[in-house]
Short mmCIF file of C-alpha atoms in Angstrom, two decimals:
data_model
loop_
_atom_site.label_atom_id
_atom_site.label_comp_id
_atom_site.label_asym_id
_atom_site.label_seq_id
_atom_site.Cartn_x
_atom_site.Cartn_y
_atom_site.Cartn_z
CA MET A 160 -50.59 -10.33 52.29
CA ASP A 161 -47.70 -12.23 53.12
CA SER A 162 -47.72 -14.12 49.91
CA ASP A 163 -47.88 -10.71 47.98
CA VAL A 164 -44.69 -9.34 49.77
CA GLY A 165 -42.79 -12.85 48.74
CA VAL A 166 -43.66 -12.25 45.21
CA ARG A 167 -42.42 -8.43 45.19
CA ALA A 168 -39.24 -9.86 47.02
CA VAL A 169 -38.66 -12.56 44.25
CA GLU A 170 -39.38 -10.00 41.52
CA THR A 171 -36.77 -7.58 42.99
CA SER A 172 -34.31 -10.24 43.41
CA SER A 173 -34.80 -11.50 39.66
CA ARG A 174 -34.37 -7.63 38.25
CA GLN A 175 -30.96 -7.52 40.56
CA GLU A 176 -29.61 -10.35 38.94
CA PRO A 177 -28.46 -8.85 36.14
CA ILE A 178 -26.30 -6.41 37.77
CA ALA A 179 -24.14 -9.38 39.45
CA TYR A 180 -23.78 -11.13 36.16
CA GLN A 181 -19.75 -11.18 34.99
CA GLU A 182 -18.36 -12.55 31.98
CA GLU A 183 -15.32 -13.37 34.12
CA ALA A 184 -14.00 -13.38 37.67
CA ILE A 185 -13.44 -10.21 38.43
CA LEU A 186 -9.78 -9.62 40.69
CA GLU A 187 -10.74 -7.45 43.05
CA PRO A 188 -8.52 -4.75 45.17
CA TYR A 189 -7.18 -5.90 48.63
CA GLN A 190 -5.14 -4.10 51.32
CA GLY A 191 -1.42 -4.90 50.68
CA MET A 192 -2.20 -5.49 47.15
CA GLU A 193 1.34 -4.19 45.33
CA PHE A 194 2.40 -2.29 42.03
CA GLU A 195 4.88 -1.28 40.22
CA SER A 196 3.89 2.45 39.92
CA GLU A 197 1.41 4.73 40.50
CA ASP A 198 0.31 4.56 36.56
CA ALA A 199 0.12 0.95 37.37
CA ALA A 200 -2.57 1.15 40.34
CA LYS A 201 -4.69 3.56 38.11
CA ILE A 202 -4.63 1.34 35.04
CA PHE A 203 -5.75 -1.70 37.43
CA TYR A 204 -8.66 0.43 39.40
CA ASP A 205 -10.03 1.61 36.18
CA ASP A 206 -10.14 -1.85 34.64
CA TYR A 207 -11.44 -2.87 38.11
CA ALA A 208 -14.02 -0.08 37.76
CA ARG A 209 -15.16 -0.66 34.24
CA ARG A 210 -15.55 -4.72 34.81
CA LEU A 211 -17.81 -3.73 37.74
CA GLY A 212 -19.89 -0.99 36.51
CA PHE A 213 -18.56 2.56 37.77
CA VAL A 214 -16.35 4.79 36.35
CA MET A 215 -13.41 5.95 38.23
CA ARG A 216 -12.20 9.41 39.76
CA VAL A 217 -8.54 10.30 40.12
CA MET A 218 -8.72 12.08 43.79
CA SER A 219 -6.38 13.71 46.06
CA CYS A 220 -2.95 13.21 46.62
CA ARG A 221 0.15 13.74 49.03
CA ARG A 222 3.32 15.08 48.36
CA SER A 223 6.70 14.75 49.46
CA GLU A 224 7.69 18.34 51.24
CA ARG A 225 11.43 17.69 49.99
CA ASP A 226 11.17 17.54 46.05
CA GLY A 227 7.41 17.66 45.54
CA ARG A 228 7.15 13.55 43.94
CA ILE A 229 3.54 11.83 44.77
CA LEU A 230 3.51 9.42 47.87
CA ALA A 231 0.18 8.54 47.94
CA ARG A 232 -2.97 8.63 45.64
CA ARG A 233 -6.82 8.09 46.14
CA LEU A 234 -8.63 6.80 43.39
CA GLY A 235 -12.34 6.63 43.96
CA CYS A 236 -15.83 6.65 42.27
CA ASN A 237 -16.95 9.56 40.16
CA LYS A 238 -20.32 9.76 42.51
CA GLU A 239 -17.73 10.61 45.23
CA GLY A 240 -18.70 13.56 47.18
CA HIS A 241 -21.42 16.16 46.75
CA CYS A 242 -21.94 19.32 43.86
CA VAL A 243 -21.41 22.63 45.52
CA SER A 244 -24.26 24.70 44.77
CA ILE A 245 -23.25 27.78 42.76
CA ARG A 246 -27.16 29.50 42.21
CA GLY A 247 -26.66 33.01 42.02
CA LYS A 248 -23.06 33.41 40.65
CA PHE A 249 -24.44 33.25 37.05
CA GLY A 250 -28.04 34.83 37.83
CA PRO A 251 -31.09 33.21 39.33
CA ASN A 252 -32.20 32.02 35.59
CA ARG A 253 -29.31 30.00 34.73
CA LYS A 254 -30.56 25.95 34.73
CA PRO A 255 -27.74 24.04 36.84
CA ARG A 256 -26.25 21.17 35.09
CA ALA A 257 -27.39 17.66 36.48
CA SER A 258 -25.09 16.65 39.04
CA THR A 259 -23.40 12.60 39.09
CA ARG A 260 -22.09 12.91 42.35
CA GLU A 261 -24.12 11.07 45.41
CA GLY A 262 -21.47 10.89 48.04
CA CYS A 263 -19.88 7.53 47.31
CA LYS A 264 -17.37 6.49 49.62
CA ALA A 265 -15.89 3.53 47.35
CA MET A 266 -12.28 4.03 46.82
CA ILE A 267 -8.97 2.70 47.20
CA HIS A 268 -5.77 4.33 49.04
CA VAL A 269 -2.53 3.66 47.38
CA LYS A 270 0.83 4.25 48.86
CA TYR A 271 4.73 4.74 48.16
CA ASP A 272 6.46 1.77 50.01
CA LYS A 273 10.04 2.03 50.95
CA SER A 274 10.67 -1.49 48.79
CA GLY A 275 9.98 0.66 45.70
CA LYS A 276 6.25 -0.38 45.28
CA TRP A 277 2.80 0.87 45.33
CA VAL A 278 1.01 -0.73 48.28
CA ILE A 279 -3.02 -0.34 48.90
CA THR A 280 -3.22 0.68 52.56
CA LYS A 281 -7.06 1.08 52.21
CA PHE A 282 -10.06 -0.42 50.22
CA VAL A 283 -13.55 0.68 50.47
CA LYS A 284 -15.84 -2.02 48.40
CA GLU A 285 -19.47 -0.65 48.80
CA HIS A 286 -21.14 2.18 46.66
CA ASN A 287 -24.03 3.64 47.57
CA HIS A 288 -25.36 3.60 44.23
CA SER A 289 -26.56 1.15 41.50
CA LEU A 290 -23.75 -0.32 39.48
CA VAL A 291 -24.31 -0.24 35.76
CA VAL A 292 -24.06 -3.42 33.22
CA SER A 293 -22.77 -2.84 30.12
CA PRO A 294 -20.08 -0.47 29.07
CA ARG A 295 -22.24 1.42 26.71
CA GLU A 296 -24.58 2.45 30.31
CA ALA A 297 -21.31 3.13 31.88
CA ARG A 298 -20.61 5.79 29.38
CA GLN A 299 -23.76 7.57 29.82
CA THR A 300 -22.94 8.11 33.55
CA MET A 301 -19.59 10.07 32.73
CA ASP A 302 -19.43 13.62 32.69
CA GLU A 303 -16.45 15.07 30.23
CA LYS A 304 -13.99 14.99 33.04
CA ASP A 305 -14.26 11.46 33.54
CA LYS A 306 -14.15 10.57 29.89
CA LYS A 307 -11.18 12.36 29.86
CA ILE A 308 -9.83 10.37 32.25
CA GLN A 309 -10.93 7.13 30.45
CA GLU A 310 -9.27 8.13 27.28
CA LEU A 311 -6.04 9.04 28.83
CA SER A 312 -5.74 6.07 30.72
CA ALA A 313 -6.67 4.19 27.65
CA GLU A 314 -3.71 6.21 25.83
CA LEU A 315 -1.46 5.44 28.82
CA ARG A 316 -1.78 1.67 28.27
CA ASN A 317 -1.39 1.98 24.62
CA LYS A 318 1.79 4.15 25.52
CA LYS A 319 2.95 1.41 28.19
CA ARG A 320 3.02 -1.35 25.40
CA LEU A 321 4.94 0.78 22.84
CA CYS A 322 7.45 1.37 25.42
CA THR A 323 7.57 -2.12 26.40
CA THR A 324 8.40 -3.05 22.52
CA TYR A 325 10.71 -0.23 22.25
CA GLN A 326 12.80 -1.33 25.25
CA GLU A 327 12.92 -4.98 23.95
CA GLN A 328 14.07 -3.71 20.59
CA LEU A 329 16.82 -1.23 22.14
CA THR A 330 18.01 -4.04 24.61
CA ALA A 331 18.14 -6.55 21.19
CA PHE A 332 19.80 -3.66 19.65
CA MET A 333 22.45 -3.03 22.41
CA LYS A 334 23.01 -6.99 22.63
CA ILE A 335 24.21 -6.80 19.05
CA VAL A 336 26.74 -3.77 19.88
CA GLU A 337 28.03 -5.44 23.02
CA GLU A 338 28.97 -8.47 20.85
CA TYR A 339 30.36 -6.41 17.89
CA ASN A 340 32.60 -4.46 20.49
CA ASP A 341 34.09 -7.90 22.11
CA GLN A 342 34.68 -8.86 18.77
CA LEU A 343 36.21 -5.59 17.70
CA SER A 344 38.40 -5.68 20.85
CA LEU A 345 39.18 -9.32 19.97
CA LYS A 346 40.66 -8.09 16.74
CA VAL A 347 42.40 -5.00 17.86
CA ARG A 348 44.20 -7.49 20.55
CA ASN A 349 45.43 -9.81 17.78
CA VAL A 350 46.74 -6.75 15.68
CA VAL A 351 48.45 -5.24 18.39
CA ASN A 352 49.83 -8.68 19.32
CA ASN A 353 50.83 -9.11 16.06
CA LEU A 354 52.50 -5.69 15.42
CA LYS A 355 54.68 -6.62 18.47
CA GLU A 356 56.02 -9.66 17.26
CA PHE A 357 57.01 -7.95 13.96
CA GLU A 358 58.82 -5.54 15.85
CA PHE A 359 60.36 -8.29 17.92
CA ILE A 360 61.41 -9.95 14.94
CA ASP A 361 62.62 -6.65 12.72
CA VAL A 362 64.92 -5.94 16.15
CA GLU A 363 66.46 -9.60 16.06
CA LEU A 364 67.03 -8.92 11.95
CA THR A 365 68.57 -5.45 12.49
CA GLN A 366 70.95 -6.61 15.52
CA ARG A 367 71.93 -9.89 13.13
CA GLY A 368 72.66 -7.65 10.26
#
């Protein structure tokens, strides 16, 4: 009896090993971790989610009462919460859509700090469900909203890269303009000085004549 339990334990352990497999080290969130912006925090947690094997969900936020700016944001797992039953709203014969919600508590809470950074103030690591292994399996667990979040996050990363490239080009162009202005200012000063010298010589010649 004991030997059978041991065999089952070994088999269970061996089946779970692929979930722990990872091609490279995954940078885990931690309390006090800083980001340059809310979007940077979203991109980081989305990448962490994809590597670990779950789908990020953008959750609640807290806004400033003065100007409406977002001051804090929760980012979690797409299996967070529970689907509210709406049976009877569309009639008893309507087949309910399968829910991906399992009440998962995994999340990070990021908050805008007075230093200008966004800081993780809370990190819940544990999931109450199995994590998928491959991106293909991850895509199968997404609902339409989560797919849209993934697409927008990827688009945001591309936009940020383009923005960085444009900013570098603009900086280089402004440097060229600044150098040209310096050279032009020097030429203008030389012309002014030359005019003053000519005026002085003309006055002296007039007085002598």
